Tab-separated table of C-alpha atoms in Angstrom:
chain	number	residue	atom	x	y	z
A	1	MET	CA	83.276	94.772	145.096
A	2	ASN	CA	84.860	97.201	142.627
A	3	SER	CA	87.389	97.020	139.808
A	4	ASP	CA	90.207	98.372	142.004
A	5	GLN	CA	89.771	95.432	144.358
A	6	ILE	CA	89.974	93.020	141.428
A	7	VAL	CA	93.184	94.727	140.237
A	8	HIS	CA	94.584	94.473	143.780
A	9	PHE	CA	93.697	90.781	144.033
A	10	LEU	CA	95.420	89.995	140.724
A	11	ALA	CA	98.509	91.951	141.806
A	12	ALA	CA	98.660	90.058	145.108
A	13	TYR	CA	98.246	86.734	143.304
A	14	ARG	CA	101.004	87.681	140.845
A	15	GLU	CA	103.477	89.014	143.407
A	16	GLN	CA	102.622	86.594	146.246
A	17	SER	CA	103.255	89.526	148.596
A	18	PHE	CA	101.035	92.411	149.686
A	19	ALA	CA	104.051	94.728	150.011
A	20	ALA	CA	105.334	93.934	146.492
A	21	ALA	CA	101.809	94.145	145.060
A	22	ALA	CA	101.260	97.548	146.706
A	23	ARG	CA	104.497	98.848	145.126
A	24	SER	CA	103.382	97.636	141.682
A	25	ILE	CA	100.068	99.588	141.843
A	26	PRO	CA	101.562	101.876	143.407
A	27	MET	CA	99.901	102.544	146.794
A	28	SER	CA	100.636	102.199	150.490
A	29	VAL	CA	100.828	98.724	152.019
A	30	GLN	CA	98.229	99.778	154.590
A	31	GLY	CA	95.787	100.884	151.885
A	32	PHE	CA	96.399	97.698	149.906
A	33	SER	CA	95.846	95.464	152.925
A	34	LYS	CA	92.597	97.293	153.735
A	35	SER	CA	91.363	96.809	150.154
A	36	MET	CA	92.073	93.065	150.300
A	37	HIS	CA	90.478	92.741	153.748
A	38	ASN	CA	87.319	94.449	152.480
A	39	LEU	CA	87.186	92.143	149.436
A	40	GLU	CA	87.540	89.046	151.606
A	41	ARG	CA	84.824	90.360	153.944
A	42	GLU	CA	82.442	90.952	150.992
A	43	LEU	CA	83.086	87.460	149.618
A	44	GLY	CA	82.938	85.879	153.077
A	45	VAL	CA	86.048	83.756	152.480
A	46	PRO	CA	89.848	84.187	152.921
A	47	LEU	CA	91.697	84.617	149.617
A	48	PHE	CA	95.274	84.603	150.945
A	49	HIS	CA	97.154	83.128	153.849
A	50	ARG	CA	99.777	85.644	155.001
A	51	GLU	CA	102.948	84.089	156.372
A	52	ARG	CA	105.397	85.633	158.820
A	53	ASN	CA	108.002	86.217	156.090
A	54	GLY	CA	105.533	88.449	154.221
A	55	HIS	CA	104.478	85.929	151.596
A	56	ALA	CA	100.812	85.886	150.639
A	57	VAL	CA	99.858	82.360	149.619
A	58	PRO	CA	96.534	81.977	147.765
A	59	THR	CA	94.011	79.827	149.599
A	60	GLU	CA	91.780	77.327	147.817
A	61	TYR	CA	89.189	80.128	147.564
A	62	GLY	CA	91.838	82.446	146.101
A	63	GLU	CA	92.787	79.897	143.472
A	64	ARG	CA	89.140	79.448	142.484
A	65	PHE	CA	88.499	83.207	142.474
A	66	LEU	CA	91.409	83.804	140.052
A	67	ALA	CA	89.497	82.749	136.901
A	68	SER	CA	86.516	84.924	137.835
A	69	ALA	CA	88.770	87.922	138.518
A	70	GLN	CA	90.506	87.537	135.155
A	71	THR	CA	87.151	87.266	133.362
A	72	ILE	CA	85.884	90.398	135.097
A	73	MET	CA	88.974	92.377	134.060
A	74	ARG	CA	88.689	91.199	130.449
A	75	GLU	CA	85.083	92.392	130.378
A	76	ILE	CA	86.048	95.739	131.925
A	77	ASP	CA	88.826	96.189	129.362
A	78	LYS	CA	86.406	95.325	126.559
A	79	LEU	CA	83.838	97.795	127.901
A	80	ASN	CA	86.452	100.556	128.152
A	81	ALA	CA	87.599	99.850	124.595
A	82	ASP	CA	84.001	99.961	123.336
A	83	LEU	CA	83.360	103.264	125.120
A	84	GLU	CA	86.578	104.704	123.691
A	85	SER	CA	85.564	103.621	120.193
A	86	MET	CA	82.151	105.249	120.608
A	87	GLU	CA	83.825	108.456	121.743
A	88	GLN	CA	86.175	108.362	118.748
A	89	LEU	CA	83.265	107.908	116.328
A	90	ASP	CA	81.764	111.165	117.598
A	91	SER	CA	85.066	113.010	117.516
A	92	THR	CA	85.670	115.854	115.047
A	93	THR	CA	89.434	115.603	115.554
A	94	VAL	CA	91.664	113.454	113.346
A	95	ARG	CA	94.750	112.114	115.123
A	96	LEU	CA	97.263	111.625	112.312
A	97	GLY	CA	100.735	110.118	112.303
A	98	SER	CA	103.301	110.515	109.538
A	99	SER	CA	106.989	110.248	108.845
A	100	SER	CA	108.523	113.685	108.372
A	101	GLY	CA	109.348	112.937	104.725
A	102	ILE	CA	105.742	112.261	103.691
A	103	MET	CA	104.314	115.059	105.801
A	104	GLY	CA	106.734	117.570	104.314
A	105	SER	CA	106.012	116.458	100.736
A	106	PHE	CA	102.206	116.174	100.776
A	107	GLY	CA	100.706	116.136	104.253
A	108	TYR	CA	100.319	119.815	105.099
A	109	ASP	CA	98.442	120.548	101.860
A	110	ILE	CA	96.008	117.710	102.625
A	111	VAL	CA	95.428	118.989	106.169
A	112	THR	CA	94.585	122.425	104.739
A	113	GLU	CA	92.147	120.901	102.211
A	114	PHE	CA	90.466	118.869	104.967
A	115	LYS	CA	89.958	121.873	107.247
A	116	LEU	CA	88.485	123.934	104.415
A	117	ALA	CA	86.050	121.134	103.551
A	118	ASN	CA	85.182	120.400	107.200
A	119	PRO	CA	84.745	123.607	109.215
A	120	GLY	CA	84.913	122.850	112.922
A	121	CYS	CA	87.098	119.778	112.447
A	122	ASP	CA	90.764	119.659	113.349
A	123	VAL	CA	93.844	117.530	112.683
A	124	ILE	CA	96.427	116.756	115.344
A	125	CYS	CA	99.504	115.550	113.496
A	126	GLN	CA	102.504	113.849	115.029
A	127	THR	CA	105.578	113.355	112.871
A	128	ALA	CA	107.965	110.452	113.325
A	129	ARG	CA	111.624	110.251	112.354
A	130	ASN	CA	111.059	107.258	110.077
A	131	ASP	CA	108.517	104.735	108.770
A	132	GLU	CA	109.081	102.271	111.614
A	133	MET	CA	108.397	104.853	114.304
A	134	CYS	CA	105.335	106.061	112.395
A	135	GLU	CA	103.802	102.573	112.331
A	136	ASN	CA	104.439	102.256	116.067
A	137	MET	CA	102.099	105.244	116.566
A	138	LEU	CA	99.213	103.104	115.314
A	139	VAL	CA	100.265	100.134	117.445
A	140	ASP	CA	100.583	102.368	120.530
A	141	LYS	CA	97.300	104.156	119.662
A	142	THR	CA	98.908	107.602	119.779
A	143	ALA	CA	97.449	108.069	116.274
A	144	ARG	CA	94.346	106.602	114.621
A	145	LEU	CA	95.375	107.252	111.007
A	146	ILE	CA	98.900	107.146	109.615
A	147	PHE	CA	100.531	107.680	106.239
A	148	THR	CA	102.341	104.466	105.355
A	149	VAL	CA	104.738	103.238	102.688
A	150	ALA	CA	104.841	99.847	100.942
A	151	PRO	CA	105.357	97.097	101.768
A	152	PHE	CA	102.219	97.773	103.805
A	153	ASN	CA	101.794	96.204	107.237
A	154	GLN	CA	99.294	93.353	106.890
A	155	GLU	CA	98.050	93.968	110.436
A	156	PHE	CA	96.633	97.344	109.322
A	157	GLN	CA	93.780	98.277	107.024
A	158	THR	CA	95.351	100.322	104.243
A	159	TYR	CA	93.872	102.539	101.541
A	160	GLU	CA	96.489	102.883	98.797
A	161	LEU	CA	96.835	106.492	97.685
A	162	MET	CA	99.667	106.757	95.206
A	163	SER	CA	102.324	104.842	93.320
A	164	THR	CA	105.120	106.809	91.702
A	165	HIS	CA	108.553	106.057	90.262
A	166	LEU	CA	111.384	106.183	92.751
A	167	SER	CA	113.963	108.538	91.294
A	168	LEU	CA	117.283	110.184	91.948
A	169	TRP	CA	118.249	113.834	91.756
A	170	VAL	CA	121.207	114.101	89.392
A	171	ASN	CA	123.243	117.247	88.818
A	172	GLU	CA	122.601	118.522	85.284
A	173	ASN	CA	126.358	118.395	84.525
A	174	ASP	CA	126.637	114.770	85.617
A	175	PRO	CA	126.830	112.298	82.672
A	176	LEU	CA	123.994	110.325	84.301
A	177	ALA	CA	121.703	113.332	83.678
A	178	ASN	CA	121.535	112.249	80.022
A	179	LYS	CA	120.085	108.839	80.857
A	180	VAL	CA	116.386	108.009	80.641
A	181	ARG	CA	116.727	105.607	83.561
A	182	ILE	CA	119.460	104.993	86.099
A	183	GLU	CA	120.421	101.395	86.819
A	184	PHE	CA	121.940	100.097	90.042
A	185	ASP	CA	125.241	99.390	88.284
A	186	ASP	CA	125.452	103.148	87.595
A	187	LEU	CA	125.784	103.761	91.349
A	188	ALA	CA	129.051	101.856	91.784
A	189	GLY	CA	131.608	104.139	93.386
A	190	ARG	CA	129.146	107.053	93.532
A	191	THR	CA	128.194	109.169	96.539
A	192	ILE	CA	124.475	108.988	97.268
A	193	ALA	CA	122.081	110.530	99.792
A	194	LEU	CA	119.010	108.657	101.019
A	195	PRO	CA	116.369	108.836	103.741
A	196	GLY	CA	118.021	107.105	106.688
A	197	ARG	CA	117.703	103.797	108.489
A	198	GLY	CA	114.180	102.990	109.582
A	199	TYR	CA	112.795	104.194	106.247
A	200	LYS	CA	111.594	101.348	104.036
A	201	ILE	CA	112.992	103.001	100.928
A	202	TYR	CA	116.470	103.070	102.474
A	203	GLU	CA	116.276	99.342	103.134
A	204	SER	CA	114.954	98.743	99.601
A	205	ILE	CA	117.694	100.681	97.825
A	206	MET	CA	120.516	99.347	100.001
A	207	GLY	CA	119.163	95.811	99.593
A	208	ASN	CA	119.090	96.177	95.802
A	209	LEU	CA	122.636	97.562	95.759
A	210	LYS	CA	123.837	94.551	97.740
A	211	GLU	CA	121.893	92.169	95.492
A	212	HIS	CA	123.542	93.691	92.405
A	213	GLY	CA	126.979	93.611	94.019
A	214	VAL	CA	127.229	97.411	93.825
A	215	GLU	CA	129.068	99.404	96.474
A	216	PRO	CA	128.665	103.194	96.567
A	217	ALA	CA	131.589	105.348	97.658
A	218	GLU	CA	129.620	106.932	100.514
A	219	VAL	CA	126.005	107.096	101.720
A	220	PHE	CA	124.607	110.184	103.441
A	221	GLU	CA	121.282	110.103	105.304
A	222	SER	CA	118.558	112.769	105.458
A	223	ASP	CA	114.752	112.826	105.231
A	224	ASP	CA	114.674	116.533	104.302
A	225	MET	CA	113.548	116.680	100.664
A	226	ILE	CA	114.990	120.167	100.092
A	227	TRP	CA	118.326	119.099	101.574
A	228	LEU	CA	118.371	116.055	99.290
A	229	TYR	CA	117.676	118.202	96.240
A	230	ASN	CA	120.412	120.694	97.188
A	231	PHE	CA	122.839	117.828	97.748
A	232	ALA	CA	122.523	116.918	94.053
A	233	ALA	CA	122.169	120.484	92.754
A	234	GLN	CA	125.463	121.383	94.448
A	235	ASN	CA	127.052	118.366	92.746
A	236	LYS	CA	127.867	116.574	95.989
A	237	GLY	CA	126.376	113.333	94.712
A	238	LEU	CA	123.100	111.656	93.738
A	239	ALA	CA	120.083	111.996	96.004
A	240	PHE	CA	116.751	110.285	96.630
A	241	SER	CA	113.639	111.729	95.037
A	242	ILE	CA	110.339	110.617	93.574
A	243	ASP	CA	108.932	111.285	90.119
A	244	TYR	CA	106.269	113.650	91.472
A	245	LEU	CA	108.777	116.037	93.062
A	246	GLY	CA	110.580	116.461	89.767
A	247	SER	CA	107.396	117.905	88.259
A	248	LEU	CA	106.918	120.642	90.856
A	249	PRO	CA	107.402	124.278	89.743
A	250	ILE	CA	109.824	124.867	92.624
A	251	PHE	CA	112.321	122.612	90.860
A	252	ALA	CA	111.547	123.737	87.290
A	253	ASP	CA	114.681	125.910	86.900
A	254	SER	CA	116.859	123.656	88.974
A	255	GLY	CA	120.434	122.550	88.710
A	256	ALA	CA	119.412	118.907	89.018
A	257	LYS	CA	117.239	116.499	87.061
A	258	CYS	CA	114.891	113.888	88.509
A	259	ILE	CA	115.567	110.535	86.818
A	260	PRO	CA	113.850	107.181	87.581
A	261	LEU	CA	115.916	104.547	89.403
A	262	ALA	CA	115.581	101.113	87.776
A	263	ASP	CA	111.975	99.892	88.082
A	264	LEU	CA	111.474	100.840	91.722
A	265	HIS	CA	108.236	102.472	92.876
A	266	TRP	CA	107.298	104.416	95.991
A	267	ASP	CA	103.794	103.459	97.121
A	268	VAL	CA	102.007	105.558	99.749
A	269	GLY	CA	98.841	104.655	101.638
A	270	ILE	CA	96.794	105.703	104.634
A	271	SER	CA	96.330	103.050	107.327
A	272	TRP	CA	94.302	102.433	110.466
A	273	ALA	CA	94.012	99.573	112.937
A	274	ALA	CA	92.396	96.416	111.552
A	275	GLY	CA	88.761	96.116	112.610
A	276	GLU	CA	88.608	99.750	113.736
A	277	GLN	CA	85.628	101.792	112.559
A	278	LEU	CA	86.521	105.286	111.398
A	279	SER	CA	84.642	108.377	112.511
A	280	LYS	CA	82.956	110.592	109.924
A	281	ALA	CA	85.821	113.075	110.245
A	282	GLU	CA	88.398	110.323	109.698
A	283	GLU	CA	86.505	108.959	106.682
A	284	SER	CA	86.396	112.471	105.227
A	285	PHE	CA	90.144	112.893	105.772
A	286	ARG	CA	90.830	109.534	104.090
A	287	ASP	CA	88.645	110.441	101.093
A	288	ILE	CA	90.283	113.869	100.746
A	289	CYS	CA	93.678	112.144	100.755
A	290	PHE	CA	92.529	109.939	97.881
A	291	LYS	CA	91.216	112.911	95.874
A	292	HIS	CA	94.382	114.905	96.548
A	293	PHE	CA	96.664	112.183	95.228
A	294	ARG	CA	94.375	111.483	92.272
A	295	ASN	CA	94.493	115.186	91.341
A	296	MET	CA	98.284	115.142	91.643
A	297	HIS	CA	98.385	112.331	89.117
A	298	THR	CA	95.941	113.852	86.608
A	299	THR	CA	97.408	117.368	86.671
A	300	ARG	CA	101.004	116.374	86.064
């Protein structure tokens, strides 16, 4: 008896038809029938009664074998997961997921720092169009570490890295540029640009505008931080930013000012699946992330 035969038995039990079960594998009906015949011969009992209309009805032995087959497959799945985890613990490659906004703002610098500190290690980074798609990478196991934004998913283990004021780029000739802090009421009738739907910050800002009964004239969507800055610098409207970006030298002689929006914060963390043990390379990447963000805070 082998695992393929167990898979074939469960498919036949589920489909109640050898032909339908063979298509679901997929494999030929002849090959499927041979596999089931061999299993029945090994066990010494018939598992299915095949009717003229093609139906495969489980026998009493088939019904009793079902629980054992399911237990075997659970154990095989657990063994495969354990072996995969062991392989990951020995891996020198970090599989990272990130939304394009975070990766463009901080991520590439961190990857460079990690590679310099860990010769021979590598980072495979996949960028997602928004926060929701990024979190799905961890659920789907296409990434083992992801940059995340608050509110943090409680199903993940999260190491908080940074909390900074959420701000808006404001053209220096705009009257709002003279304010110490922008309030939501200030956005009534204004054109604003934000990271798009699927980003938590978009939902947060739009939710607060609705709560305050404020309706902007128009809302543009982009997760490109340079585009957002230029949107405000060219006096097309107000645009999303964070306090940290306003302190960068690239924006020092800009045509726009970075001003906090109400009391909102943008919190960034690094997350991994709950209960998952990180490899040494992944732990090093996490720790370098923490040091990077700490240095950003102390050198501002």
